[in-house]
Coordinates of C-alpha atoms and ligand atoms in Angstrom, one line a residue:
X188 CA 28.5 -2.0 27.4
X189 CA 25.6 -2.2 29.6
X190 CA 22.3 -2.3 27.8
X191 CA 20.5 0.4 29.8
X192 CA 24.2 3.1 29.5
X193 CA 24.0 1.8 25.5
X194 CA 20.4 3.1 25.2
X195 CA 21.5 6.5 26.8
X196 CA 25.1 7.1 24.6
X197 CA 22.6 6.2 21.4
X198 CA 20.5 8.8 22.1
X199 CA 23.9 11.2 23.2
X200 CA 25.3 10.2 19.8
X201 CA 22.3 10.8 18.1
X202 CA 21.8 14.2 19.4
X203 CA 25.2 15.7 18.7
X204 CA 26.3 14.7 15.2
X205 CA 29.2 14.6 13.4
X206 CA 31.3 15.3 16.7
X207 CA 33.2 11.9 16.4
X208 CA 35.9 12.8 19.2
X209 CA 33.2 13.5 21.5
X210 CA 31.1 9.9 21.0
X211 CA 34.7 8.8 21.4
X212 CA 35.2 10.0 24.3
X213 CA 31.2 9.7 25.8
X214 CA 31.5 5.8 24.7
X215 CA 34.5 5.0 26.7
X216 CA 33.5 6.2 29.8
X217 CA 30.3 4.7 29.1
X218 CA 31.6 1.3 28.8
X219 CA 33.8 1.4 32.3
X220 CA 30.1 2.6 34.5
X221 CA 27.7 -0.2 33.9
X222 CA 28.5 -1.7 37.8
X223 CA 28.0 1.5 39.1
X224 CA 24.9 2.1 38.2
X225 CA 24.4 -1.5 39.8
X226 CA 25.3 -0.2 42.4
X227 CA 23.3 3.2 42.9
X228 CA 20.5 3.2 41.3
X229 CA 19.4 6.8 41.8
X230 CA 21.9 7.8 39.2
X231 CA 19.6 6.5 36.3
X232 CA 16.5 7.6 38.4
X233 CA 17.8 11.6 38.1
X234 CA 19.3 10.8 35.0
X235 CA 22.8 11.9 35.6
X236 CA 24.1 10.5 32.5
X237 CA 21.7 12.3 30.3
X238 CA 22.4 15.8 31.9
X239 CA 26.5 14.7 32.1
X240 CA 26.3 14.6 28.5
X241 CA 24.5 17.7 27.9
X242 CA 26.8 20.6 28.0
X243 CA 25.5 23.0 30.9
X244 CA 25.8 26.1 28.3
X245 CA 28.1 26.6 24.7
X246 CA 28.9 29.6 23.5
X247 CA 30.1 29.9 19.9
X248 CA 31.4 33.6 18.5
X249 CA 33.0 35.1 15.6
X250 CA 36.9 36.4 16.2
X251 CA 37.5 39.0 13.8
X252 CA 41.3 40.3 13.7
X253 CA 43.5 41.8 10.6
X254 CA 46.8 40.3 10.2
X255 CA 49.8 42.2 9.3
X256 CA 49.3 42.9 5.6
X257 CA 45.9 44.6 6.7
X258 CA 43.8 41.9 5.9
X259 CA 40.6 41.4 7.4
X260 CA 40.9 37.1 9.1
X261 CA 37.5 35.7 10.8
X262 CA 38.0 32.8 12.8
X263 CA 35.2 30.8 15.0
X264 CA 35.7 30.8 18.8
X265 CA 34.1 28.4 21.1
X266 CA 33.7 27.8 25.0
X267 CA 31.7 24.6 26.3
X268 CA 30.5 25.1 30.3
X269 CA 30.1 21.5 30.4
X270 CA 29.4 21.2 34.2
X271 CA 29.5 22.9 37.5
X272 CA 28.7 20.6 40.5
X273 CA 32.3 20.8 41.9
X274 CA 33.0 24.5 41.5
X275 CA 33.4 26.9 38.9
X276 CA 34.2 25.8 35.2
X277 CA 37.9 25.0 34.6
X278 CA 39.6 24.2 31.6
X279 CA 42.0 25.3 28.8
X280 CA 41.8 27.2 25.6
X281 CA 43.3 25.3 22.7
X282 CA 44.3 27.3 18.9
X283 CA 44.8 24.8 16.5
X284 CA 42.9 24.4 12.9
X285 CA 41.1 21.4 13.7
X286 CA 39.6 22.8 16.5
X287 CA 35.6 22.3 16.2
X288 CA 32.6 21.6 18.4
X289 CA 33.2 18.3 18.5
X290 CA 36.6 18.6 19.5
X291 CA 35.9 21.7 22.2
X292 CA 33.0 19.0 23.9
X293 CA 35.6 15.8 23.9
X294 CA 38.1 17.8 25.7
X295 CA 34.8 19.3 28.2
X296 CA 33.7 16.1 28.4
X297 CA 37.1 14.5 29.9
X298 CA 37.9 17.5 31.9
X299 CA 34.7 16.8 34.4
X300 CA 36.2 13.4 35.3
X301 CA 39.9 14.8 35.3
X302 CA 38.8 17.7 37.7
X303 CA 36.9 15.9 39.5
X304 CA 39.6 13.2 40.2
X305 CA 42.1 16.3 41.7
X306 CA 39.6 16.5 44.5
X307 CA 40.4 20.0 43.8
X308 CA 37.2 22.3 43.7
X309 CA 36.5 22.7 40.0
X310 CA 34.0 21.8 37.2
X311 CA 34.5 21.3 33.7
X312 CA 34.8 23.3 30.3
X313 CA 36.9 23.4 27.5
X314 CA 37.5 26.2 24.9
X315 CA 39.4 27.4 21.4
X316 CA 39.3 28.5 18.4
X317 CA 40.6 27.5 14.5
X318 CA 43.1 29.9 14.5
X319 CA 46.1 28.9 13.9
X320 CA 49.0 30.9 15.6
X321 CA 52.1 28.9 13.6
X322 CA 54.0 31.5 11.3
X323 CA 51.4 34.1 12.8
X324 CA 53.5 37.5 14.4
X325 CA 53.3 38.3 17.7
X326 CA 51.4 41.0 16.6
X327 CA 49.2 39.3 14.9
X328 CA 48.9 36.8 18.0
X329 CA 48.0 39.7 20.0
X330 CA 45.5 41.2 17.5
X331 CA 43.9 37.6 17.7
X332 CA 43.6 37.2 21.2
X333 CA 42.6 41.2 21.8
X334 CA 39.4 40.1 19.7
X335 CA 38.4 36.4 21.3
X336 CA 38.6 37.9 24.5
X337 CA 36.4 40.9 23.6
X338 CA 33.5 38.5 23.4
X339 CA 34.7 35.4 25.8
X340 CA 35.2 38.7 28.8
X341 CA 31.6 38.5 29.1
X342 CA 31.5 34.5 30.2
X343 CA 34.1 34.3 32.5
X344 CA 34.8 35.4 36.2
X345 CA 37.1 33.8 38.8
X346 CA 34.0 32.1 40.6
X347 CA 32.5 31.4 36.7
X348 CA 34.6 29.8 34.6
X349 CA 38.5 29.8 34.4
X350 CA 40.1 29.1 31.3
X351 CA 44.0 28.5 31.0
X352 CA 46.4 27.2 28.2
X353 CA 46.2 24.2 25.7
X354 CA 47.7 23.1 22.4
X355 CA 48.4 26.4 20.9
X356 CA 47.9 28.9 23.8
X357 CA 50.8 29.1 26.5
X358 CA 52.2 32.2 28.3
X359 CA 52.4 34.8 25.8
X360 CA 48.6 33.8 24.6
X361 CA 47.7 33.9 28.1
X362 CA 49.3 37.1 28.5
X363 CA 47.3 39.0 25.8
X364 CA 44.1 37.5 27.0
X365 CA 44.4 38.6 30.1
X366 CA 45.8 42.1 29.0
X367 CA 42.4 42.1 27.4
X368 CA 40.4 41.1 30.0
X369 CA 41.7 43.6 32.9
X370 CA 41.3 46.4 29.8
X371 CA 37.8 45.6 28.9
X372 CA 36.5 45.0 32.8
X373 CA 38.7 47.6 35.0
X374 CA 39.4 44.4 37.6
X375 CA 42.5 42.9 38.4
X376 CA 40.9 40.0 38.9
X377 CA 44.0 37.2 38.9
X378 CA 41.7 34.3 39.2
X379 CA 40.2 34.7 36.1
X380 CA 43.0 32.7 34.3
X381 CA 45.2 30.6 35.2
X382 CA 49.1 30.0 33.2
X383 CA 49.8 33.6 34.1
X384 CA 53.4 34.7 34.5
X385 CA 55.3 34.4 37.3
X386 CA 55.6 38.0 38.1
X387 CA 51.8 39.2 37.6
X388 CA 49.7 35.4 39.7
X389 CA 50.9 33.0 37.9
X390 CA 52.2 29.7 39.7
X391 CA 55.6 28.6 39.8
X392 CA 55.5 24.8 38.4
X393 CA 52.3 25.2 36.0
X394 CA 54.2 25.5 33.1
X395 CA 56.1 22.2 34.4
X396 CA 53.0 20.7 35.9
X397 CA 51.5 18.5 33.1
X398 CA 54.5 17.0 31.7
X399 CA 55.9 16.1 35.6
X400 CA 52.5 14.9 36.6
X401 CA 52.7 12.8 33.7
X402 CA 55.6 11.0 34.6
X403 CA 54.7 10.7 38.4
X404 CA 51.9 9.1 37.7
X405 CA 53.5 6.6 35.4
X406 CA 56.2 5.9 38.2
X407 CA 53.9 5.0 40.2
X408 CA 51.9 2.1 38.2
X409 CA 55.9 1.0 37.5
X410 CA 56.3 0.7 41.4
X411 CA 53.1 -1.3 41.7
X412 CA 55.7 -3.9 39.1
X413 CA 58.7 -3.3 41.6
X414 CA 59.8 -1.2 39.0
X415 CA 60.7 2.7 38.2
X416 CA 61.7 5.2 35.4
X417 CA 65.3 4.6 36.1
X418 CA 67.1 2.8 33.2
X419 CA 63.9 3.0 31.0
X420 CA 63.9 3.8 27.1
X421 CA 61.3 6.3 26.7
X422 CA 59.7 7.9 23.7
X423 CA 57.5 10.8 23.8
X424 CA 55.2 12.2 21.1
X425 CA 55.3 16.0 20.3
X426 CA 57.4 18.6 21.7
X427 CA 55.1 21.6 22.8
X428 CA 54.8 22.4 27.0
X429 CA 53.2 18.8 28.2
X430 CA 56.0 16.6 26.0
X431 CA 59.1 19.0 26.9
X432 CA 58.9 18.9 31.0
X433 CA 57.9 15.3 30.5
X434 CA 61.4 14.3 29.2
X435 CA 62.7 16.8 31.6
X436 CA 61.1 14.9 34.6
X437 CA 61.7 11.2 33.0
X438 CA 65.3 11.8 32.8
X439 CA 65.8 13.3 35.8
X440 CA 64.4 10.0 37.1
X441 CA 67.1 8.6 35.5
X442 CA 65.3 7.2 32.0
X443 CA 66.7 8.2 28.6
X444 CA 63.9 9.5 26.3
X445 CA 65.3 8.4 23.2
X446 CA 62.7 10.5 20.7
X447 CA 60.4 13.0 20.4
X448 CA 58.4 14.3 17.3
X449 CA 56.2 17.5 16.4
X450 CA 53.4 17.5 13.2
X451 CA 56.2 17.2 10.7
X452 CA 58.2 14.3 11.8
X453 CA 60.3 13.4 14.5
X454 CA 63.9 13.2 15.8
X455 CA 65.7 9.8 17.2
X456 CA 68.7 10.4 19.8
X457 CA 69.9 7.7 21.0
X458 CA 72.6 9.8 23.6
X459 CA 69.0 11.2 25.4
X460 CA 67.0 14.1 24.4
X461 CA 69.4 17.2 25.2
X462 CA 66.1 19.0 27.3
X463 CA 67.9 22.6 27.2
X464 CA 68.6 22.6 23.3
X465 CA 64.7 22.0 22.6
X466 CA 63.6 24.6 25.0
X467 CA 65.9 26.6 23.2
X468 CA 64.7 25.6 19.9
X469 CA 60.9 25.7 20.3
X470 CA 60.2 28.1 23.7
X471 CA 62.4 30.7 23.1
X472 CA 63.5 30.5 19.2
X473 CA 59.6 29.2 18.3
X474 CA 61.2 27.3 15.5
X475 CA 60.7 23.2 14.9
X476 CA 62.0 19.9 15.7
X477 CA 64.0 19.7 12.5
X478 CA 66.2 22.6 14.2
X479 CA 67.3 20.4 16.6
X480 CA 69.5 17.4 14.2
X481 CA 71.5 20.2 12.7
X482 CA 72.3 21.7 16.4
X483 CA 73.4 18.0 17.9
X484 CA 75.6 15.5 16.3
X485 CA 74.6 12.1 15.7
X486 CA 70.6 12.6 15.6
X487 CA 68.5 11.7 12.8
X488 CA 65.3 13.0 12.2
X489 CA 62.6 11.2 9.8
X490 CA 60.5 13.7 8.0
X491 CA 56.8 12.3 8.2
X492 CA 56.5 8.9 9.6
X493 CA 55.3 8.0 13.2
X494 CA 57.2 8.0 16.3
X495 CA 55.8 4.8 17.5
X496 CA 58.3 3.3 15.2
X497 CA 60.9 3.9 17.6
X498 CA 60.9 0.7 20.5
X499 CA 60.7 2.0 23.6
X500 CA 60.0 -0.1 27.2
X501 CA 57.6 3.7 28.3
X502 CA 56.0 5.6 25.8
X503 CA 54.5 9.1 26.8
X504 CA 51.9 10.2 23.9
X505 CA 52.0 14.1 24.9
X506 CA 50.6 15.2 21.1
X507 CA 47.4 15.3 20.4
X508 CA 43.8 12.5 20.3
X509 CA 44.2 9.7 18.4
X510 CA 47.7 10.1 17.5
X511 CA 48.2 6.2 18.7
X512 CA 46.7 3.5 17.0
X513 CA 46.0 -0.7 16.8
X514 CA 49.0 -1.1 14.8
X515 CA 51.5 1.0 16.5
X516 CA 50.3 -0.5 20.1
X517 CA 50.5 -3.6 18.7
X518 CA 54.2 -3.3 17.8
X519 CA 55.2 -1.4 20.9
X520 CA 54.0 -4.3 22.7
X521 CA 55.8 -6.9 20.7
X522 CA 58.7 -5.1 21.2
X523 CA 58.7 -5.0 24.9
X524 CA 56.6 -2.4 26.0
X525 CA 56.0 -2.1 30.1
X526 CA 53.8 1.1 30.3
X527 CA 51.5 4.1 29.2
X528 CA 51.2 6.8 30.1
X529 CA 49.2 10.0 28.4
X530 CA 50.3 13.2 28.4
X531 CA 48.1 14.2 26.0
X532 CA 44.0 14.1 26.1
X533 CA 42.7 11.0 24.2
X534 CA 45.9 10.4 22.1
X535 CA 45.4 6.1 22.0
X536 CA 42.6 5.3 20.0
X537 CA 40.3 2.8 21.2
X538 CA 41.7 -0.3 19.4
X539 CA 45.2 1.1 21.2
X540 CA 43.9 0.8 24.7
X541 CA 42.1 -2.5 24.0
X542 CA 45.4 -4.0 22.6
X543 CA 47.8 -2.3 25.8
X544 CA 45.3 -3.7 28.5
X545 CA 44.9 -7.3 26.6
X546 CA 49.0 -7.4 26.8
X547 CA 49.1 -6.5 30.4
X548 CA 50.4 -3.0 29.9
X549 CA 50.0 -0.1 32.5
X550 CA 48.4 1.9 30.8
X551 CA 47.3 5.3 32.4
X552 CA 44.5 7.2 31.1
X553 CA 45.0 10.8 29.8
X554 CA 42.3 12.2 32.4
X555 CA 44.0 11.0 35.3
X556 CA 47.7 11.1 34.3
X557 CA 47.8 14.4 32.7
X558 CA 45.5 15.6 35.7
X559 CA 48.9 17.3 37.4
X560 CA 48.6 20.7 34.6
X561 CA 44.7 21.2 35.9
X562 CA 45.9 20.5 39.3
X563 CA 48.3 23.1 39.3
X564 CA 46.5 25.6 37.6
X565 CA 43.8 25.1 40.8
X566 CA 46.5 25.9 43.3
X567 CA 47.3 28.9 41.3
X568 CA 43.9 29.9 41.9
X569 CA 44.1 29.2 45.4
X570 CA 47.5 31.7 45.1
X571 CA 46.0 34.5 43.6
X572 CA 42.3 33.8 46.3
X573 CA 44.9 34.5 49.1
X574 CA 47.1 37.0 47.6
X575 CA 50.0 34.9 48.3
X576 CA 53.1 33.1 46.1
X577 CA 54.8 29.7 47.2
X578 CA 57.8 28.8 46.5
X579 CA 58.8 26.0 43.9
X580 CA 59.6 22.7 46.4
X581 CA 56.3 23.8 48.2
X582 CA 54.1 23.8 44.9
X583 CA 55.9 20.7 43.1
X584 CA 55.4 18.7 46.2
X585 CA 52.0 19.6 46.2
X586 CA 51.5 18.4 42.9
X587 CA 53.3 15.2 43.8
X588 CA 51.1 14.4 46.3
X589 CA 48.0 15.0 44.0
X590 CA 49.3 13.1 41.6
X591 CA 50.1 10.2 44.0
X592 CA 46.6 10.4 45.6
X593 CA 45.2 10.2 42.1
X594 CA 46.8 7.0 41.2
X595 CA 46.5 5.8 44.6
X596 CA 42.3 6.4 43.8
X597 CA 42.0 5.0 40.9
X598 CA 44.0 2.0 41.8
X599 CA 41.4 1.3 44.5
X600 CA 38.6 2.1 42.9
X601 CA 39.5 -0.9 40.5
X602 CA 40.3 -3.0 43.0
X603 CA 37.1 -2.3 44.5
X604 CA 35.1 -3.2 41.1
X605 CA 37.0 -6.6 40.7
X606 CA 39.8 -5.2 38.0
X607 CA 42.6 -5.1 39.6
X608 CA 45.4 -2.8 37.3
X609 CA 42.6 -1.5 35.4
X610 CA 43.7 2.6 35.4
X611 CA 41.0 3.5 32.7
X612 CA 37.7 2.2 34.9
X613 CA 39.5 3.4 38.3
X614 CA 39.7 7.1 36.7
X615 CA 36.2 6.9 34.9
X616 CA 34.2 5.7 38.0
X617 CA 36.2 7.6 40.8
X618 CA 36.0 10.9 38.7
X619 CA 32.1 9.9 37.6
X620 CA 30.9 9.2 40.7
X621 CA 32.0 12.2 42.9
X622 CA 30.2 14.7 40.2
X623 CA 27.1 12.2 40.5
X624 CA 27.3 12.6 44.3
X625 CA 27.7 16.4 43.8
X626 CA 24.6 16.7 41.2
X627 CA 22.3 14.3 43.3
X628 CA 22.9 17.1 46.1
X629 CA 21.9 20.2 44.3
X630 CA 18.8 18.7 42.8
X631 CA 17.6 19.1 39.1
X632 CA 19.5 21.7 37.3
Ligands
LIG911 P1 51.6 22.5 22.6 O1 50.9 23.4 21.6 O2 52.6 23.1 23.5 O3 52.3 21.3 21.9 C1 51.6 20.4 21.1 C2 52.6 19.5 20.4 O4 51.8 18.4 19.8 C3 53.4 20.1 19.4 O5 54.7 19.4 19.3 C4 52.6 19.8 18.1 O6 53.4 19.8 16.9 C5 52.0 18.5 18.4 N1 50.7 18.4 17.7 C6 49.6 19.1 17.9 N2 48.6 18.8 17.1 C7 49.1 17.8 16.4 C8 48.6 17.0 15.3 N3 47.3 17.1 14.9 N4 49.4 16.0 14.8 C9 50.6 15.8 15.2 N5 51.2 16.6 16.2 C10 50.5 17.5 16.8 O7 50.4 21.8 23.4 P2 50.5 21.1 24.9 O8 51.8 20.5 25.0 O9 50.0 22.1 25.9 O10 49.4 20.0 24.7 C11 49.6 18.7 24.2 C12 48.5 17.7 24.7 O11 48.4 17.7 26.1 C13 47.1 18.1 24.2 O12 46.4 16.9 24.0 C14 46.5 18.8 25.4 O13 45.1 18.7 25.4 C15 47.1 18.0 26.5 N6 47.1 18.7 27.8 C16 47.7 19.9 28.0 C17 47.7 20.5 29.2 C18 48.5 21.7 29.5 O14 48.7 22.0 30.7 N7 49.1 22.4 28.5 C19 47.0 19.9 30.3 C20 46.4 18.6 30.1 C21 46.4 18.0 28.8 P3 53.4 21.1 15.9 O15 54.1 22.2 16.6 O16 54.0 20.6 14.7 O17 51.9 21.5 15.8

């Protein structure tokens, strides 16, 4: 890393403790910006870095809710405003025990340079909470959200911040919220969320958006090889929203995604993933992945282990950070692995992307291939600004040609900086440098 950028993430790291994922996440776009800054020096003279890294505003609450025996729960809510300079804050709301400030500020963190790579008007922020909605009631769900939104109401505004789904919170969560939110402020104010339902301003293709963006994304690096998805053996991790439309999309591109896994283990089908059974099993039924080898004949599932066991020549990590380590990149590529691409925010550790990029592997970053969901979710905004609906084709070849344009600039912004093929510094300076442009211009706030 550049000495002067090392001196600023020490003092970054120093200043926020114990929030490993987010000096994770600060130190590896960190290490791609050094020739930047080479480059324009006024970035270091109006410390851009320093105020990048400091969260614009974070707001931490207490959730209280009863569940259905009575009892009185607490949980701790959180939303991090990281940064406005392209529009209003924009990113999702993610349930899931581990969720901390450390977590809520990786995920911020990323979404700047994600948001900003859309060339879509939107800044970044991230939100959550600890609660944990598996083997909660939909009662209990509701009770849940009723109560974060009771406090979050008072943050958040169409031309503020718009928060929209993550691990944890998909339609029905988005449902309540926004139940609570037109209860508590009398507005119909559609813009304020985004992952609505069709019938009441949400977008048709957001639920599909991240998984499909995912794959388009990785078809394109395969193109820049002469090659495609057709004919590939792909694996996916998890099998929430992002991991589901992503085998949907692969294999109707003519690849056979071969496994898939949730928290508990993961199943191995050989015939290709049958997409309408899990939708059945974990959208509609909200059951697990185990489900699924007693419903189809000839699949195994392996209770604990990793999904990386399974060879594969694409692999789509669409869990969770850090699910994907040294080791199990490290096999992948000795057993023929062409290409990365992540679903999921942060799921290869940094030992995982050293080893993919020293083997030749595309490998494409979680903040520009999983880009297509955020994407999406600001063309439902534009949807609900004009009071209109498009139709699916319209929307999904709108996200296609995001997505395209996304690879297409961080492709060239490699190129430019003398690494060719090099998807993680084309993402990190394209996204960093058109929020540096945009914070130069509106002087020091
Ligand atoms: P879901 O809640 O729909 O699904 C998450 C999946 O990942 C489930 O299969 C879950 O298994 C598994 N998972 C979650 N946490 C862990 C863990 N700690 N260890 C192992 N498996 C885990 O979430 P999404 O599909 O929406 O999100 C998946 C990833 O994609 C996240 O990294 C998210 O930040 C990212 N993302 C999502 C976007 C979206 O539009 N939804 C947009 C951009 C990125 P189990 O059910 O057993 O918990």
């Amino acid at each position: 890393m550049d000495a002067r950028l090392e001196a600023i993430r020490d003092t970054v790291l120093a200043r926020n403790p114990g929030e490993a994922e987010f000096h994770q996440a600060v130190t590896e776009v960190f290490e791609s910006l050094g020739p930047v800054h080479d480059r324009h020096p006024e970035f270091l003279e109006a410390a851009i870095l320093e105020r990048l890294c400091e969260p614009e505003r974070q707001i931490i609450f207490r959730v209280p809710w009863t569940d259905d025996s009575g009892r009185v729960q607490i949980n701790r809510g959180f939303r991090v405003e990281f940064n406005s300079a392209l529009g209003p804050y924009k990113g999702g709301l993610r349930f899931h025990p581990s969720v901390y400030l450390g977590i809520v500020k990786f995920l911020g963190f990323e979404q700047i340079f994600k948001n900003a790579l859309t060339g879509m008007p939107i800044g970044g922020g991230k939100g959550g909470s600890d609660f944990d909605p598996r083997g909660r009631s939909d009662a209990e769900v509701m009770r849940f959200c009723q109560s974060f939104m009771t406090e979050l109401y008072r943050h958040i505004g169409e031309y503020t911040d718009v928060p929209a789904g993550d691990i944890g919170v998909g339609g029905r969560e988005i449902g309540y919220l926004f139940g609570q939110y037109k209860r508590i402020t009398n507005r119909y104010e559609s813009g304020v969320l985004t992952g609505k339902g069709i019938s009441w301003g949400g977008s048709l293709v957001r639920p599909e958006a991240t998984g499909f963006g995912t794959v388009i994304f990785t078809g394109e690096m395969l193109k820049t090889r002469g090659s495609s998805f057709d004919g590939q053996r792909v694996v996916v991790s998890g099998s929430g929203n992002v991991a589901i439309n992503a085998i949907a999309k692969a294999q109707a591109l003519g690849a056979t995604v071969v496994a898939c896994s949730d928290s508990s283990g993961y199943i191995v089908d050989e015939a290709g993933i049958d997409v309408g059974l899990l939708r059945r099993i974990k959208e509609v039924e909200r059951g697990r992945l185990k489900d699924y080898e007693v419903r189809r004949p000839g699949v195994s599932y392996v209770d604990g282990g990793s999904v990386w066991d399974v060879d594969a020549t694409v692999v789509l990590p669409c869990a969770t950070q850090n699910e994907l380590d040294g080791d199990a990149a490290a096999r992948l590529v000795r057993n023929g692995l062409l290409a990365v691409g992540e679903g999921a925010n942060m799921p290869s550790t940094r030992e995982a992307v050293a080893v993919f990029q020293e083997a030749g592997v595309l490998f494409a970053p979680g903040k520009a291939a999983n880009a297509g969901g955020v994407a999406t979710s600001a063309l439902e905004m534009q949807q609900n600004a004009s009071r209109d609906s498009w139709s699916f084709e319209h929307t999904e070849q709108r996200l296609t040609d995001i997505m395209v344009g996304i690879h297409d600039l961080c492709a060239q912004t490699a190129d430019e900086y003398g690494e060719p093929g090099n998807y993680v510094l084309g993402a990190n300076i394209g996204g960093f440098v058109k929020v540096a442009d945009a914070m130069l211009a509106q002087g020091l706030i």
